[in-house]
Amino acid sequence: IDSVKIFDMIEKKAENLAVMARKKLGLNARSVGAAEEAVRGSDVVVTVTPTKTPIVQGEWVAKGMHINAIGADALGKEELEAGILNRAKIVIDDWEQASHSGEINVPLSKKIITRANIYAEIGEIVAGAKPGRVSEDEITVFDSTGLAIQDVITAWRAYEVAEEKGIGQEIEPLYC
């Protein structure tokens, strides 16, 4: 990663994250004043917003770009202009979940895309059943709604850190 551009509607939040990324992660990070500035010229774009109105426009997306669409995690939310999905290789984490609450839910409901537009579930690529990117020019989109296993792993890691630091409070399990 050569550089990181961060945009937030609240400019101070973007600047604070850029400062943290520089100090703690050693990244060449800076805040920018507009979503377009963050997207244009980037190789990888990560969206994490609660919006129901697309914030990433198709004309900003260049050949070879990868987009991790993480924010559209509920019915009606969408971060990407639907035309982007028609140009991209779309990978989802889980069909049942993504089709109802992921980035693809609105374009599916409007019949802008169909299930045939979905290239793969991420597990198919990880398991080697399907290749990931096959061309440097491919636009790829990963629609991540989040899987329960991610929550389990995060909770386990939080538990390990709490144990290492001797912090937290042990509670009795609700179900035995």
Short mmCIF file of C-alpha atoms in Angstrom, two decimals:
data_model
loop_
_atom_site.label_atom_id
_atom_site.label_comp_id
_atom_site.label_asym_id
_atom_site.label_seq_id
_atom_site.Cartn_x
_atom_site.Cartn_y
_atom_site.Cartn_z
CA ILE A 1 0.00 0.00 0.00
CA ASP A 2 1.58 3.26 -1.15
CA SER A 3 -1.02 5.66 0.16
CA VAL A 4 -4.44 5.80 1.80
CA LYS A 5 -7.10 8.43 1.17
CA ILE A 6 -9.85 8.73 3.79
CA PHE A 7 -13.17 10.52 3.37
CA ASP A 8 -15.92 11.06 5.92
CA MET A 9 -18.86 13.45 5.88
CA ILE A 10 -17.46 14.69 9.19
CA GLU A 11 -14.04 15.95 8.12
CA LYS A 12 -12.55 15.76 11.63
CA LYS A 13 -13.27 12.01 11.81
CA ALA A 14 -11.41 11.43 8.54
CA GLU A 15 -8.47 13.48 9.76
CA ASN A 16 -8.36 11.64 13.11
CA LEU A 17 -8.33 8.28 11.31
CA ALA A 18 -5.58 9.48 8.96
CA VAL A 19 -3.47 10.59 11.94
CA MET A 20 -3.98 7.22 13.66
CA ALA A 21 -3.10 5.33 10.46
CA ARG A 22 0.11 7.32 10.10
CA LYS A 23 1.16 6.99 13.75
CA LYS A 24 0.10 3.45 14.60
CA LEU A 25 0.31 1.73 11.22
CA GLY A 26 3.00 3.77 9.50
CA LEU A 27 0.79 4.37 6.48
CA ASN A 28 0.99 7.34 4.16
CA ALA A 29 -2.61 8.35 4.99
CA ARG A 30 -4.43 11.61 4.44
CA SER A 31 -7.99 12.84 4.67
CA VAL A 32 -9.66 14.17 1.53
CA GLY A 33 -12.61 16.50 1.09
CA ALA A 34 -14.87 14.43 -1.16
CA ALA A 35 -15.80 10.83 -1.91
CA GLU A 36 -14.81 11.35 -5.53
CA GLU A 37 -11.31 12.39 -4.48
CA ALA A 38 -11.02 9.27 -2.34
CA VAL A 39 -12.15 6.95 -5.16
CA ARG A 40 -10.53 8.37 -8.30
CA GLY A 41 -7.05 6.99 -8.89
CA SER A 42 -7.34 4.35 -6.17
CA ASP A 43 -6.62 0.67 -6.74
CA VAL A 44 -8.72 -0.46 -3.77
CA VAL A 45 -11.80 1.28 -2.37
CA VAL A 46 -13.49 0.33 0.89
CA THR A 47 -16.93 1.74 1.63
CA VAL A 48 -18.28 1.64 5.17
CA THR A 49 -21.30 3.94 5.30
CA PRO A 50 -24.95 3.74 6.41
CA THR A 51 -26.21 5.41 3.22
CA LYS A 52 -29.29 4.56 1.19
CA THR A 53 -28.06 6.80 -1.63
CA PRO A 54 -25.05 5.64 -3.65
CA ILE A 55 -21.89 7.58 -2.82
CA VAL A 56 -19.57 5.94 -5.38
CA GLN A 57 -20.35 6.91 -8.97
CA GLY A 58 -19.58 4.72 -11.95
CA GLU A 59 -17.48 7.31 -13.77
CA TRP A 60 -15.03 7.36 -10.85
CA VAL A 61 -14.34 3.63 -11.10
CA ALA A 62 -11.39 2.69 -13.31
CA LYS A 63 -10.36 -0.60 -14.86
CA GLY A 64 -8.57 -2.84 -12.39
CA MET A 65 -10.17 -1.31 -9.31
CA HIS A 66 -11.32 -3.51 -6.43
CA ILE A 67 -14.16 -2.34 -4.18
CA ASN A 68 -14.98 -3.79 -0.77
CA ALA A 69 -18.57 -2.71 -0.14
CA ILE A 70 -19.11 -3.24 3.57
CA GLY A 71 -21.63 -0.61 4.66
CA ALA A 72 -24.76 -1.82 2.88
CA ASP A 73 -25.75 -4.23 5.62
CA ALA A 74 -29.52 -3.74 5.69
CA LEU A 75 -32.46 -3.73 3.31
CA GLY A 76 -32.51 -0.60 1.16
CA LYS A 77 -28.90 0.44 1.74
CA GLU A 78 -26.57 0.89 -1.22
CA GLU A 79 -23.20 2.60 -1.53
CA LEU A 80 -22.38 1.94 -5.20
CA GLU A 81 -24.14 3.31 -8.24
CA ALA A 82 -25.82 0.23 -9.72
CA GLY A 83 -24.05 0.61 -13.07
CA ILE A 84 -20.78 -0.28 -11.34
CA LEU A 85 -22.16 -3.74 -10.62
CA ASN A 86 -22.94 -4.29 -14.30
CA ARG A 87 -19.26 -3.66 -15.12
CA ALA A 88 -17.80 -5.69 -12.26
CA LYS A 89 -17.07 -9.24 -11.23
CA ILE A 90 -19.25 -9.46 -8.12
CA VAL A 91 -18.30 -11.68 -5.22
CA ILE A 92 -20.55 -11.97 -2.17
CA ASP A 93 -20.12 -13.63 1.20
CA ASP A 94 -23.48 -15.43 1.20
CA TRP A 95 -26.35 -15.31 -1.33
CA GLU A 96 -29.22 -15.44 1.17
CA GLN A 97 -27.74 -12.68 3.26
CA ALA A 98 -26.38 -10.42 0.48
CA SER A 99 -29.53 -10.59 -1.63
CA HIS A 100 -31.62 -9.25 1.26
CA SER A 101 -29.25 -6.92 3.05
CA GLY A 102 -26.07 -6.42 1.02
CA GLU A 103 -24.89 -4.01 -1.65
CA ILE A 104 -26.72 -6.06 -4.26
CA ASN A 105 -30.15 -5.93 -2.55
CA VAL A 106 -31.39 -2.70 -4.14
CA PRO A 107 -30.15 -3.41 -7.70
CA LEU A 108 -31.67 -6.90 -7.43
CA SER A 109 -35.04 -5.54 -6.29
CA LYS A 110 -35.01 -3.03 -9.17
CA LYS A 111 -33.99 -5.79 -11.60
CA ILE A 112 -30.84 -3.88 -12.59
CA ILE A 113 -28.89 -7.07 -11.89
CA THR A 114 -29.92 -10.70 -11.40
CA ARG A 115 -28.39 -13.66 -9.63
CA ALA A 116 -26.58 -14.40 -12.91
CA ASN A 117 -24.50 -11.24 -12.32
CA ILE A 118 -23.02 -12.77 -9.17
CA TYR A 119 -19.72 -14.43 -10.04
CA ALA A 120 -19.13 -16.31 -6.78
CA GLU A 121 -19.45 -16.53 -3.05
CA ILE A 122 -16.13 -15.78 -1.36
CA GLY A 123 -15.85 -19.37 -0.11
CA GLU A 124 -15.74 -20.63 -3.70
CA ILE A 125 -12.70 -18.47 -4.40
CA VAL A 126 -10.97 -19.27 -1.11
CA ALA A 127 -11.51 -23.01 -1.70
CA GLY A 128 -10.13 -22.73 -5.24
CA ALA A 129 -13.39 -23.75 -6.92
CA LYS A 130 -13.35 -20.49 -8.91
CA PRO A 131 -10.47 -18.15 -9.69
CA GLY A 132 -10.52 -14.62 -8.33
CA ARG A 133 -9.27 -11.83 -10.56
CA VAL A 134 -8.15 -13.18 -13.94
CA SER A 135 -7.28 -9.89 -15.62
CA GLU A 136 -5.58 -6.71 -14.43
CA ASP A 137 -8.38 -4.73 -16.08
CA GLU A 138 -11.22 -6.47 -14.21
CA ILE A 139 -13.26 -4.37 -11.84
CA THR A 140 -14.04 -6.52 -8.81
CA VAL A 141 -16.58 -5.90 -6.06
CA PHE A 142 -16.78 -7.83 -2.80
CA ASP A 143 -20.18 -7.35 -1.17
CA SER A 144 -19.49 -8.14 2.46
CA THR A 145 -22.52 -8.30 4.71
CA GLY A 146 -20.58 -10.10 7.42
CA LEU A 147 -20.80 -13.71 8.48
CA ALA A 148 -21.35 -15.07 11.97
CA ILE A 149 -17.88 -16.64 11.92
CA GLN A 150 -16.39 -13.13 11.68
CA ASP A 151 -18.21 -12.18 14.89
CA VAL A 152 -17.02 -15.36 16.60
CA ILE A 153 -13.39 -14.75 15.61
CA THR A 154 -13.58 -11.11 16.71
CA ALA A 155 -15.09 -12.08 20.06
CA TRP A 156 -12.44 -14.77 20.57
CA ARG A 157 -9.65 -12.30 19.83
CA ALA A 158 -11.18 -9.75 22.24
CA TYR A 159 -11.30 -12.48 24.88
CA GLU A 160 -7.63 -13.35 24.28
CA VAL A 161 -6.56 -9.71 24.59
CA ALA A 162 -8.61 -9.25 27.77
CA GLU A 163 -7.03 -12.36 29.25
CA GLU A 164 -3.50 -11.25 28.27
CA LYS A 165 -4.05 -7.82 29.83
CA GLY A 166 -5.95 -9.08 32.86
CA ILE A 167 -8.96 -6.91 32.11
CA GLY A 168 -12.66 -7.53 31.71
CA GLN A 169 -15.20 -9.35 33.81
CA GLU A 170 -16.03 -13.03 33.57
CA ILE A 171 -19.73 -13.80 33.39
CA GLU A 172 -21.68 -17.01 33.70
CA PRO A 173 -22.92 -18.48 30.40
CA LEU A 174 -26.61 -17.94 29.71
CA TYR A 175 -27.01 -21.47 28.34
CA CYS A 176 -25.34 -24.60 29.62
#
